[in-house]
Short mmCIF file of C-alpha atoms and ligand atoms in Angstrom, two decimals:
data_model
loop_
_atom_site.label_atom_id
_atom_site.label_comp_id
_atom_site.label_asym_id
_atom_site.label_seq_id
_atom_site.Cartn_x
_atom_site.Cartn_y
_atom_site.Cartn_z
CA MET A 1 -70.26 64.84 -93.70
CA PHE A 2 -69.73 65.56 -97.38
CA GLN A 3 -66.32 66.07 -98.89
CA SER A 4 -66.12 68.29 -101.93
CA LYS A 5 -63.23 68.26 -104.34
CA MET A 6 -62.65 70.65 -107.21
CA LEU A 7 -62.96 69.75 -110.88
CA ILE A 8 -60.00 70.58 -113.08
CA ASN A 9 -59.47 69.14 -116.55
CA GLY A 10 -62.11 66.48 -116.03
CA GLU A 11 -60.59 65.21 -112.76
CA LEU A 12 -61.87 65.64 -109.21
CA VAL A 13 -58.86 67.05 -107.40
CA GLU A 14 -57.70 68.27 -104.03
CA SER A 15 -56.07 71.67 -103.77
CA LEU A 16 -52.30 71.73 -104.31
CA SER A 17 -51.72 72.89 -100.75
CA GLY A 18 -54.23 70.40 -99.29
CA GLU A 19 -55.89 73.27 -97.42
CA THR A 20 -59.51 72.61 -96.52
CA ALA A 21 -62.38 74.53 -94.95
CA ILE A 22 -65.42 73.37 -93.05
CA ILE A 23 -68.85 74.33 -94.39
CA ARG A 24 -71.44 74.76 -91.62
CA ASN A 25 -75.21 74.46 -91.62
CA PRO A 26 -76.74 77.91 -90.92
CA ALA A 27 -79.66 76.18 -89.16
CA ASN A 28 -77.52 74.68 -86.38
CA GLU A 29 -73.91 75.69 -87.07
CA GLU A 30 -72.95 71.99 -87.33
CA PRO A 31 -70.32 70.99 -89.91
CA VAL A 32 -71.79 69.60 -93.14
CA ALA A 33 -68.79 69.33 -95.41
CA GLU A 34 -65.08 69.68 -95.79
CA VAL A 35 -64.04 71.41 -99.00
CA PHE A 36 -60.66 71.90 -100.58
CA ILE A 37 -59.58 75.51 -100.81
CA ALA A 38 -57.66 76.59 -103.91
CA SER A 39 -54.77 78.99 -104.14
CA ARG A 40 -53.98 81.19 -107.11
CA GLN A 41 -51.89 78.34 -108.49
CA ASP A 42 -54.89 75.95 -108.54
CA ALA A 43 -56.93 78.64 -110.28
CA ARG A 44 -54.21 79.00 -112.92
CA LEU A 45 -54.26 75.25 -113.59
CA ALA A 46 -58.02 75.42 -114.08
CA LEU A 47 -57.68 78.37 -116.46
CA GLU A 48 -54.99 76.54 -118.43
CA ALA A 49 -57.21 73.46 -118.71
CA ALA A 50 -60.08 75.61 -119.99
CA GLN A 51 -57.76 77.32 -122.46
CA LYS A 52 -56.54 73.97 -123.79
CA ALA A 53 -60.10 72.70 -124.21
CA PHE A 54 -61.34 75.84 -125.96
CA SER A 55 -60.40 75.10 -129.56
CA GLY A 56 -62.01 71.64 -129.51
CA TRP A 57 -65.20 72.79 -127.81
CA SER A 58 -65.69 75.94 -129.84
CA GLU A 59 -65.22 74.08 -133.12
CA ILE A 60 -67.79 71.31 -132.68
CA SER A 61 -71.33 71.99 -133.82
CA PRO A 62 -73.92 73.71 -131.61
CA THR A 63 -76.00 70.54 -131.89
CA GLN A 64 -73.24 68.49 -130.29
CA ARG A 65 -72.89 71.05 -127.50
CA ALA A 66 -76.66 70.97 -127.06
CA GLU A 67 -76.56 67.23 -126.48
CA VAL A 68 -74.18 67.68 -123.56
CA LEU A 69 -76.32 70.42 -122.03
CA HIS A 70 -79.55 68.43 -122.41
CA ASP A 71 -77.89 65.39 -120.83
CA ALA A 72 -76.55 67.57 -118.00
CA ALA A 73 -80.08 68.88 -117.42
CA GLU A 74 -81.34 65.33 -117.19
CA LEU A 75 -78.59 64.35 -114.73
CA ALA A 76 -79.37 67.39 -112.57
CA ARG A 77 -83.04 66.31 -112.50
CA GLN A 78 -82.07 62.75 -111.56
CA ARG A 79 -79.83 64.08 -108.78
CA VAL A 80 -82.29 66.70 -107.49
CA GLU A 81 -82.76 65.05 -104.07
CA GLU A 82 -79.05 64.92 -103.34
CA ILE A 83 -78.17 68.35 -104.73
CA GLY A 84 -81.22 69.94 -103.10
CA LEU A 85 -80.27 68.47 -99.74
CA MET A 86 -76.73 69.84 -100.03
CA LEU A 87 -78.15 73.25 -100.88
CA THR A 88 -80.42 73.32 -97.83
CA LEU A 89 -77.63 72.13 -95.56
CA GLU A 90 -75.11 74.71 -96.74
CA GLN A 91 -77.42 77.67 -97.40
CA GLY A 92 -80.42 77.19 -95.11
CA LYS A 93 -83.33 77.58 -97.54
CA PRO A 94 -86.29 75.19 -97.26
CA LEU A 95 -85.75 71.90 -99.07
CA THR A 96 -88.65 72.46 -101.49
CA ASP A 97 -87.10 75.80 -102.53
CA ALA A 98 -83.70 74.14 -102.87
CA LYS A 99 -85.05 71.41 -105.12
CA ARG A 100 -86.98 73.95 -107.18
CA GLU A 101 -83.71 75.83 -107.69
CA VAL A 102 -81.99 72.70 -108.99
CA LEU A 103 -84.87 71.93 -111.36
CA ALA A 104 -84.94 75.53 -112.60
CA SER A 105 -81.23 75.20 -113.36
CA ALA A 106 -81.90 72.10 -115.45
CA ASP A 107 -84.45 74.13 -117.42
CA VAL A 108 -81.81 76.80 -118.02
CA PHE A 109 -79.50 74.16 -119.52
CA ASP A 110 -82.27 72.92 -121.82
CA TYR A 111 -83.11 76.45 -122.91
CA TYR A 112 -79.53 77.39 -123.80
CA ALA A 113 -78.87 74.05 -125.46
CA GLU A 114 -81.37 75.20 -128.08
CA GLU A 115 -80.43 78.90 -127.98
CA GLY A 116 -76.88 77.90 -128.94
CA LYS A 117 -78.30 76.72 -132.28
CA ARG A 118 -79.78 80.17 -132.89
CA ILE A 119 -76.55 82.18 -132.95
CA PHE A 120 -77.17 83.87 -136.28
CA GLY A 121 -75.01 86.10 -138.43
CA GLN A 122 -75.98 88.68 -141.06
CA TRP A 123 -75.31 89.11 -144.75
CA MET A 124 -75.28 92.73 -145.94
CA ALA A 125 -75.04 94.64 -149.16
CA GLY A 126 -71.84 96.68 -149.40
CA SER A 127 -71.88 100.46 -149.65
CA ASN A 128 -71.01 99.97 -153.31
CA LEU A 129 -71.55 97.09 -155.71
CA LYS A 130 -67.94 95.96 -155.41
CA SER A 131 -68.27 94.59 -151.84
CA ARG A 132 -70.46 92.52 -149.56
CA SER A 133 -70.34 92.16 -145.77
CA LEU A 134 -70.84 89.13 -143.60
CA VAL A 135 -71.18 89.38 -139.81
CA ILE A 136 -70.63 86.28 -137.69
CA LYS A 137 -70.54 85.67 -133.95
CA GLN A 138 -67.91 83.52 -132.25
CA PRO A 139 -67.32 82.44 -128.65
CA VAL A 140 -65.28 84.91 -126.62
CA GLY A 141 -62.95 82.29 -125.13
CA VAL A 142 -62.42 81.16 -121.54
CA ALA A 143 -65.11 82.55 -119.25
CA ALA A 144 -64.72 82.92 -115.48
CA LEU A 145 -68.03 82.55 -113.67
CA ILE A 146 -68.16 83.98 -110.13
CA THR A 147 -71.31 83.61 -108.05
CA PRO A 148 -72.82 84.41 -104.62
CA TRP A 149 -74.37 82.24 -101.91
CA ASN A 150 -78.04 83.23 -102.07
CA PHE A 151 -78.89 81.20 -105.22
CA PRO A 152 -75.62 79.35 -105.75
CA VAL A 153 -77.05 76.78 -108.17
CA ASP A 154 -79.44 78.82 -110.27
CA LEU A 155 -77.16 81.83 -110.72
CA LEU A 156 -74.37 79.56 -111.87
CA ALA A 157 -76.69 77.81 -114.34
CA TRP A 158 -77.56 81.23 -115.81
CA LYS A 159 -73.89 81.51 -116.73
CA ILE A 160 -72.88 77.93 -117.52
CA GLY A 161 -75.82 77.46 -119.91
CA PRO A 162 -75.09 80.32 -122.33
CA ALA A 163 -71.30 80.08 -121.99
CA VAL A 164 -71.11 76.39 -122.80
CA ALA A 165 -73.77 76.63 -125.54
CA ALA A 166 -71.86 79.50 -127.18
CA GLY A 167 -68.69 77.40 -127.31
CA CYS A 168 -66.82 78.96 -124.38
CA THR A 169 -65.02 76.88 -121.81
CA ILE A 170 -65.40 77.86 -118.20
CA VAL A 171 -63.83 78.08 -114.77
CA ALA A 172 -66.44 78.58 -112.06
CA LYS A 173 -65.87 79.88 -108.58
CA PRO A 174 -68.89 79.25 -106.39
CA PRO A 175 -69.29 81.13 -103.09
CA SER A 176 -66.66 80.07 -100.57
CA LEU A 177 -69.19 79.24 -97.81
CA ALA A 178 -71.74 77.45 -100.01
CA PRO A 179 -69.89 75.65 -102.82
CA LEU A 180 -71.37 72.15 -102.55
CA ALA A 181 -74.53 72.16 -104.65
CA ALA A 182 -73.01 74.43 -107.30
CA THR A 183 -70.09 72.04 -107.67
CA GLU A 184 -72.53 69.16 -108.17
CA LEU A 185 -74.21 71.11 -110.98
CA ILE A 186 -70.88 71.48 -112.76
CA LYS A 187 -70.13 67.82 -112.22
CA ALA A 188 -73.41 67.05 -114.01
CA VAL A 189 -72.10 68.87 -117.11
CA ASN A 190 -68.83 66.96 -116.88
CA ASP A 191 -70.61 63.63 -116.37
CA ALA A 192 -72.85 64.41 -119.34
CA GLY A 193 -69.81 64.16 -121.59
CA ALA A 194 -68.23 67.60 -121.73
CA PRO A 195 -64.61 66.92 -122.74
CA PRO A 196 -61.96 67.46 -120.02
CA GLY A 197 -61.29 71.14 -119.38
CA VAL A 198 -64.59 72.44 -120.78
CA VAL A 199 -66.04 72.93 -117.30
CA ASN A 200 -63.83 73.46 -114.27
CA VAL A 201 -64.56 74.51 -110.72
CA VAL A 202 -62.28 75.91 -108.04
CA HIS A 203 -63.26 76.70 -104.46
CA GLY A 204 -61.85 79.35 -102.21
CA ARG A 205 -61.60 82.96 -101.19
CA GLY A 206 -62.79 85.63 -103.55
CA SER A 207 -59.81 87.81 -102.74
CA GLU A 208 -57.43 85.09 -103.88
CA VAL A 209 -59.00 82.54 -106.23
CA GLY A 210 -61.64 84.95 -107.57
CA ALA A 211 -59.01 87.62 -108.04
CA GLU A 212 -56.79 85.22 -110.04
CA LEU A 213 -59.71 84.41 -112.36
CA VAL A 214 -60.25 88.12 -112.92
CA GLU A 215 -56.62 89.15 -113.31
CA ASN A 216 -55.18 86.25 -115.27
CA PRO A 217 -55.09 87.11 -119.00
CA ILE A 218 -56.38 83.63 -119.94
CA SER A 219 -59.96 84.50 -118.99
CA ARG A 220 -61.52 86.68 -121.67
CA LYS A 221 -64.89 87.16 -120.05
CA ILE A 222 -65.93 87.59 -116.40
CA ALA A 223 -69.55 86.85 -115.53
CA PHE A 224 -70.10 88.00 -111.97
CA THR A 225 -73.04 88.10 -109.57
CA GLY A 226 -72.48 89.56 -106.12
CA LYS A 227 -72.06 92.77 -104.18
CA THR A 228 -71.73 96.12 -105.91
CA ASP A 229 -68.40 96.75 -104.17
CA THR A 230 -66.96 93.45 -105.41
CA GLY A 231 -68.29 94.27 -108.89
CA ARG A 232 -66.50 97.60 -108.78
CA TRP A 233 -63.24 95.86 -107.88
CA ILE A 234 -63.71 93.33 -110.68
CA MET A 235 -64.47 96.05 -113.20
CA SER A 236 -61.31 97.97 -112.38
CA HIS A 237 -59.08 94.87 -112.43
CA ALA A 238 -60.63 93.42 -115.59
CA ALA A 239 -59.80 96.72 -117.29
CA LYS A 240 -56.12 95.86 -117.48
CA HIS A 241 -56.79 93.21 -120.14
CA MET A 242 -59.96 94.91 -121.44
CA LYS A 243 -62.02 91.83 -120.60
CA ARG A 244 -65.67 91.46 -121.38
CA ILE A 245 -67.60 91.70 -118.14
CA SER A 246 -71.17 91.35 -117.02
CA LEU A 247 -72.01 92.44 -113.50
CA GLU A 248 -75.21 91.45 -111.70
CA LEU A 249 -75.00 93.42 -108.47
CA GLY A 250 -76.99 94.56 -105.47
CA GLY A 251 -80.57 95.80 -105.41
CA GLN A 252 -82.97 97.91 -103.30
CA SER A 253 -86.32 97.22 -104.89
CA PRO A 254 -89.41 99.39 -104.34
CA PHE A 255 -92.96 98.00 -104.25
CA ILE A 256 -95.71 100.54 -105.00
CA VAL A 257 -99.30 99.80 -104.04
CA CYS A 258 -101.82 102.11 -105.69
CA GLU A 259 -105.21 102.96 -104.31
CA ASP A 260 -106.96 100.78 -106.95
CA ALA A 261 -104.76 97.68 -106.48
CA SER A 262 -106.28 94.29 -105.69
CA LEU A 263 -105.28 94.24 -102.05
CA ASP A 264 -105.26 90.49 -101.47
CA ARG A 265 -103.05 89.99 -104.47
CA ALA A 266 -100.70 92.82 -103.51
CA VAL A 267 -100.41 91.66 -99.91
CA ALA A 268 -99.66 88.04 -100.84
CA ALA A 269 -97.10 89.13 -103.44
CA CYS A 270 -95.44 91.56 -101.08
CA VAL A 271 -95.06 89.08 -98.22
CA GLN A 272 -93.65 86.45 -100.53
CA ARG A 273 -91.14 88.72 -102.27
CA ALA A 274 -90.06 90.52 -99.09
CA PHE A 275 -89.38 87.42 -97.00
CA SER A 276 -88.69 84.37 -99.14
CA ASN A 277 -85.08 83.19 -98.84
CA MET A 278 -85.15 85.42 -95.72
CA GLY A 279 -85.03 88.54 -97.87
CA GLN A 280 -81.67 87.41 -99.23
CA ILE A 281 -82.60 87.92 -102.87
CA CYS A 282 -81.28 90.70 -105.07
CA ILE A 283 -84.86 91.44 -106.23
CA SER A 284 -86.48 91.18 -102.79
CA VAL A 285 -89.01 93.86 -101.91
CA ASN A 286 -86.97 96.28 -99.84
CA ARG A 287 -89.20 99.37 -99.65
CA ILE A 288 -93.00 99.54 -99.73
CA TYR A 289 -94.82 102.70 -100.82
CA VAL A 290 -98.56 102.47 -100.27
CA ASP A 291 -101.27 104.99 -101.14
CA GLU A 292 -102.31 106.61 -97.87
CA THR A 293 -106.02 105.98 -98.51
CA ILE A 294 -105.54 102.19 -98.33
CA ALA A 295 -102.48 102.09 -96.08
CA GLU A 296 -104.22 101.02 -92.90
CA GLU A 297 -105.98 98.09 -94.53
CA PHE A 298 -102.91 97.04 -96.54
CA ILE A 299 -100.64 97.15 -93.50
CA SER A 300 -102.96 95.22 -91.23
CA ARG A 301 -103.39 92.45 -93.85
CA LEU A 302 -99.63 92.42 -94.42
CA VAL A 303 -98.94 91.87 -90.72
CA VAL A 304 -101.58 89.14 -90.39
CA ARG A 305 -100.14 87.25 -93.34
CA THR A 306 -96.55 87.69 -92.20
CA LEU A 307 -97.33 86.36 -88.72
CA LYS A 308 -98.45 83.10 -90.34
CA LEU A 309 -95.00 82.40 -91.79
CA LYS A 310 -93.23 79.56 -90.06
CA VAL A 311 -89.50 79.94 -89.43
CA GLY A 312 -87.33 76.89 -88.80
CA ASN A 313 -84.85 74.35 -90.10
CA GLY A 314 -85.23 74.09 -93.88
CA LEU A 315 -85.40 70.29 -93.62
CA ASP A 316 -88.75 70.56 -91.80
CA PRO A 317 -91.42 70.37 -94.55
CA GLU A 318 -93.73 72.70 -92.58
CA VAL A 319 -91.26 75.57 -92.66
CA ASP A 320 -91.73 78.64 -94.91
CA LEU A 321 -88.49 80.39 -94.02
CA GLY A 322 -85.13 78.88 -93.07
CA PRO A 323 -82.35 80.61 -91.13
CA MET A 324 -80.39 83.52 -92.51
CA PHE A 325 -77.17 82.52 -94.24
CA SER A 326 -74.75 83.85 -91.64
CA GLN A 327 -74.31 85.72 -88.41
CA GLU A 328 -72.96 88.64 -90.46
CA GLN A 329 -76.22 88.86 -92.46
CA ARG A 330 -78.30 88.64 -89.30
CA GLN A 331 -76.29 91.34 -87.57
CA LYS A 332 -76.68 93.68 -90.55
CA THR A 333 -80.44 93.12 -90.38
CA ARG A 334 -80.47 93.93 -86.66
CA ASP A 335 -78.38 97.06 -87.28
CA HIS A 336 -80.78 98.30 -89.98
CA ILE A 337 -83.78 97.74 -87.72
CA ALA A 338 -82.12 99.56 -84.80
CA ASP A 339 -81.21 102.49 -87.07
CA ALA A 340 -84.78 102.72 -88.42
CA LEU A 341 -86.37 102.55 -84.95
CA GLN A 342 -84.04 105.23 -83.70
CA LYS A 343 -85.13 107.45 -86.63
CA GLY A 344 -88.85 107.04 -85.95
CA ALA A 345 -89.95 103.76 -87.55
CA VAL A 346 -92.58 101.69 -85.76
CA LEU A 347 -92.03 97.95 -85.32
CA LEU A 348 -95.20 96.05 -86.29
CA CYS A 349 -93.85 92.51 -86.08
CA GLY A 350 -90.59 90.58 -85.89
CA GLY A 351 -87.44 92.53 -85.13
CA LYS A 352 -85.76 89.69 -83.29
CA GLU A 353 -84.93 85.99 -83.28
CA PRO A 354 -87.81 83.57 -82.69
CA ASP A 355 -88.20 82.42 -79.07
CA GLY A 356 -87.45 78.84 -78.06
CA ASP A 357 -84.59 76.44 -77.56
CA ARG A 358 -84.70 75.13 -81.11
CA TYR A 359 -83.56 78.55 -82.31
CA SER A 360 -80.65 78.84 -79.86
CA LYS A 361 -78.20 77.70 -82.54
CA GLY A 362 -78.25 78.91 -86.14
CA PHE A 363 -79.06 82.29 -87.63
CA PHE A 364 -82.84 82.47 -87.36
CA PHE A 365 -84.71 85.76 -87.46
CA LEU A 366 -88.36 86.74 -87.62
CA PRO A 367 -89.77 88.50 -90.69
CA THR A 368 -90.03 92.13 -89.72
CA ILE A 369 -92.42 94.90 -90.75
CA LEU A 370 -91.70 98.56 -90.01
CA SER A 371 -94.13 101.41 -90.63
CA ASN A 372 -93.38 105.13 -90.63
CA ALA A 373 -90.20 104.60 -92.62
CA ASN A 374 -88.38 107.45 -94.37
CA HIS A 375 -85.38 107.90 -96.60
CA SER A 376 -83.03 108.95 -93.81
CA MET A 377 -83.03 105.30 -92.71
CA ARG A 378 -80.35 102.86 -93.85
CA VAL A 379 -83.00 100.23 -94.56
CA MET A 380 -84.47 102.50 -97.28
CA LYS A 381 -81.12 103.28 -98.93
CA GLU A 382 -78.70 100.39 -98.39
CA GLU A 383 -79.18 96.78 -99.34
CA THR A 384 -80.05 94.93 -96.11
CA PHE A 385 -80.29 91.47 -97.67
CA GLY A 386 -82.51 90.47 -94.77
CA PRO A 387 -86.20 89.94 -93.92
CA ILE A 388 -87.34 93.54 -93.40
CA ALA A 389 -90.33 95.23 -95.05
CA PRO A 390 -90.30 98.95 -94.30
CA ILE A 391 -93.41 100.95 -95.30
CA MET A 392 -94.00 104.58 -96.31
CA THR A 393 -97.26 106.13 -97.48
CA PHE A 394 -97.75 108.47 -100.45
CA ARG A 395 -100.47 110.80 -101.75
CA LYS A 396 -99.68 111.13 -105.47
CA LEU A 397 -98.19 108.49 -107.78
CA ASP A 398 -95.41 110.87 -108.86
CA GLU A 399 -94.30 111.12 -105.26
CA ALA A 400 -94.09 107.30 -105.04
CA ILE A 401 -92.13 107.10 -108.30
CA GLN A 402 -89.73 109.79 -107.19
CA LEU A 403 -89.13 107.91 -103.90
CA ALA A 404 -88.78 104.62 -105.75
CA ASN A 405 -86.11 106.13 -108.01
CA ASP A 406 -84.29 107.76 -105.09
CA SER A 407 -81.76 104.94 -104.94
CA GLU A 408 -78.32 104.20 -106.28
CA TYR A 409 -79.65 100.77 -107.27
CA GLY A 410 -81.94 99.87 -110.18
CA LEU A 411 -82.49 96.13 -110.38
CA ALA A 412 -86.24 95.58 -109.93
CA ALA A 413 -89.33 97.65 -109.13
CA TYR A 414 -92.91 96.53 -108.59
CA ILE A 415 -96.24 98.28 -108.97
CA TYR A 416 -99.73 97.03 -108.14
CA THR A 417 -102.59 98.85 -109.85
CA ASN A 418 -105.67 97.92 -111.85
CA THR A 419 -105.48 100.95 -114.16
CA LEU A 420 -103.62 100.38 -117.42
CA SER A 421 -102.61 104.02 -117.90
CA THR A 422 -101.18 104.12 -114.34
CA ALA A 423 -99.20 100.95 -115.00
CA ILE A 424 -97.81 102.26 -118.29
CA TYR A 425 -96.96 105.66 -116.80
CA ALA A 426 -95.12 104.05 -113.89
CA MET A 427 -93.29 101.36 -115.86
CA GLU A 428 -91.86 104.00 -118.17
CA LYS A 429 -90.73 106.24 -115.30
CA LEU A 430 -89.29 103.62 -112.92
CA GLU A 431 -85.51 103.29 -113.13
CA ALA A 432 -84.82 99.56 -113.03
CA GLY A 433 -83.82 96.72 -115.34
CA GLY A 434 -86.98 94.76 -114.47
CA ILE A 435 -90.46 96.09 -113.66
CA GLY A 436 -93.16 93.85 -112.22
CA VAL A 437 -96.68 95.09 -112.94
CA ASN A 438 -99.07 93.12 -110.72
CA ILE A 439 -96.41 90.42 -110.42
CA ASN A 440 -93.66 90.02 -107.83
CA ASN A 441 -90.96 88.40 -109.91
CA VAL A 442 -89.08 89.94 -112.81
CA VAL A 443 -87.17 86.76 -113.61
CA ASP A 444 -88.33 84.74 -116.57
CA LEU A 445 -86.14 82.32 -118.47
CA GLN A 446 -87.15 83.82 -121.83
CA ALA A 447 -86.55 87.47 -120.90
CA PRO A 448 -83.46 89.58 -120.12
CA PHE A 449 -82.53 90.08 -116.47
CA GLY A 450 -80.10 92.70 -115.19
CA GLY A 451 -79.62 96.03 -113.53
CA TRP A 452 -79.53 99.74 -114.12
CA LYS A 453 -77.36 102.19 -112.18
CA GLN A 454 -75.21 100.52 -109.50
CA SER A 455 -77.06 97.23 -109.87
CA GLY A 456 -74.66 96.54 -112.72
CA PHE A 457 -74.86 95.93 -116.44
CA GLY A 458 -75.07 93.15 -118.96
CA ARG A 459 -78.09 90.89 -119.23
CA GLU A 460 -78.61 87.25 -118.34
CA LEU A 461 -81.38 84.88 -119.51
CA GLY A 462 -83.28 84.84 -122.77
CA SER A 463 -81.57 85.40 -126.08
CA TYR A 464 -79.76 88.39 -124.49
CA GLY A 465 -77.99 86.05 -122.06
CA ILE A 466 -75.84 84.40 -124.70
CA GLU A 467 -74.69 87.62 -126.40
CA SER A 468 -72.10 88.46 -123.77
CA TYR A 469 -70.28 85.18 -124.47
CA LEU A 470 -69.93 86.06 -128.15
CA GLU A 471 -67.63 88.30 -130.13
CA VAL A 472 -68.81 89.93 -133.35
CA LYS A 473 -66.70 89.56 -136.49
CA HIS A 474 -67.20 91.47 -139.73
CA ILE A 475 -65.89 89.85 -142.91
CA ARG A 476 -65.85 92.11 -145.97
CA PHE A 477 -65.70 90.61 -149.45
CA GLY A 478 -64.30 92.51 -152.43
CA LEU A 479 -65.93 91.42 -155.67
P1 LIG B 501 -69.84 88.90 -102.81
O1 LIG B 501 -69.60 90.01 -103.77
O2 LIG B 501 -69.23 89.01 -101.46
O3 LIG B 501 -69.32 87.51 -103.40
C1 LIG B 501 -69.75 87.01 -104.65
C2 LIG B 501 -68.67 86.11 -105.21
O4 LIG B 501 -67.53 86.90 -105.53
C3 LIG B 501 -68.20 85.04 -104.24
O5 LIG B 501 -67.95 83.84 -104.95
C4 LIG B 501 -66.91 85.63 -103.72
O6 LIG B 501 -66.00 84.66 -103.23
C5 LIG B 501 -66.38 86.33 -104.95
N1 LIG B 501 -65.41 87.41 -104.72
C6 LIG B 501 -65.29 88.19 -103.62
N2 LIG B 501 -64.26 89.06 -103.79
C7 LIG B 501 -63.76 88.84 -105.03
C8 LIG B 501 -62.71 89.42 -105.79
N3 LIG B 501 -61.96 90.40 -105.32
N4 LIG B 501 -62.48 88.95 -107.03
C9 LIG B 501 -63.25 87.97 -107.55
N5 LIG B 501 -64.24 87.36 -106.86
C10 LIG B 501 -64.50 87.80 -105.62
O7 LIG B 501 -71.42 88.72 -102.71
P2 LIG B 501 -72.24 87.75 -101.75
O8 LIG B 501 -72.25 88.28 -100.37
O9 LIG B 501 -71.81 86.34 -101.99
O10 LIG B 501 -73.71 87.89 -102.40
C11 LIG B 501 -74.65 88.84 -102.02
C12 LIG B 501 -74.72 89.94 -103.06
O11 LIG B 501 -75.03 89.40 -104.34
C13 LIG B 501 -75.84 90.94 -102.76
O12 LIG B 501 -75.34 92.23 -102.92
C14 LIG B 501 -76.87 90.63 -103.83
O13 LIG B 501 -77.72 91.70 -104.19
C15 LIG B 501 -76.01 90.22 -104.97
N6 LIG B 501 -76.81 89.45 -105.92
C16 LIG B 501 -77.12 90.03 -107.12
C17 LIG B 501 -77.90 89.34 -108.03
C18 LIG B 501 -78.23 89.93 -109.37
O14 LIG B 501 -78.62 89.18 -110.25
N7 LIG B 501 -78.10 91.23 -109.56
C19 LIG B 501 -78.35 88.06 -107.73
C20 LIG B 501 -78.02 87.51 -106.50
C21 LIG B 501 -77.23 88.21 -105.60
#
């Protein structure tokens, strides 16, 4: 069993109260680690350490900060086996996916190490000849980074990379039930030579430790990924001190398949994006709209491909899909399926746990396809965060776009078509922060990622991702 301490001011520490919690493997419900649980007081100590470290870290050169981030990336790569294993054991995802997540996080560190050197200002003519203006950007201060359990390593790297490169110091709060791998990532930054207090991590309940990070005036920026409701709470509480916030929240992503789409490509993309990580991805395919002229063929290929997916313990190299993260997630999935069936959906596959003794423990569930879906169903409106692909047919593209936009969320939307004008028409009309045209992933390290509507605001990744850790300062010169 692992034991995970917190990192405050460069030291691995227990919580002041000594309180611990047991982290369990979602594949068999066995204990995998004991972690120390912080109180508000521990969180304050971490914030104070970050505050103390800020002037030193923000005043060294971006090149020196880059060296630490590059070294941290290298350490994460060297430790990929160990961190990946922790991630599978605490979160359930297949080991190959877990290791890929760790390696992707190392790439994020490398990217922002260099992006930190490209924080440029501007020199401007004054409105008359007697003045000139200079605009510079400076780090915002202590940043609190709060993350969820579905990609606990990667989503934290998206925040640590730009924050640390910009010259901010950080206190991270990984998800309370999956803090192990994320903590290791932060330790890599510390071990790479970040001075004490630059990176800190506290474990514990969102309502206590997370709330302290949000409410305490020391943190000047809150970078949050998680549920829309939690984001709403954070936004209202961060208002008291007018903190900078970026909120990456829930999603309910549509996937439109036009009559002229390459069917094999669309089917493969749809299965992968609907079910990988057991549908527990903010940009998962949640609603499928398929042109009625190709619906029968599309649906039958979708079912055939889905039935080939192997569900099991993420440590088994043959497995495509691990367990769901928790009983709560699995129950929500069951509830959404029951609601849809009661409102007229037809179950084409899945809809239950896999049969067999090896699934008697853990939170396994079969990938599920529902046809005959409509917008009165919860699965078409709420975020399930589970492996369900509900399908509706459409006659005209405008109908599909209108249905796709009939959501309070706006994180990602996908369209498969081989006609350029259709693609351009749809990508301009779809209401989402990321549109995938003939591609099932809107995340790219170089490009901005974030939501519209109740999927939040602020952008991560690319050059956009560093902006929210910077303040703008105008200096005016009188001549
Ligand atoms: P969550 O909101 O329950 O928790 C996220 C984090 O916030 C956890 O670390 C939690 O402890 C903390 N927290 C909870 N209450 C808090 C409070 N009052 N103050 C401060 N922190 C608090 O979300 P979750 O269940 O861990 O994650 C699933 C959600 O995350 C889904 O809605 C999913 O769509 C969303 N998500 C969004 C993105 C994105 O980029 N938009 C990416 C991944 C996941």
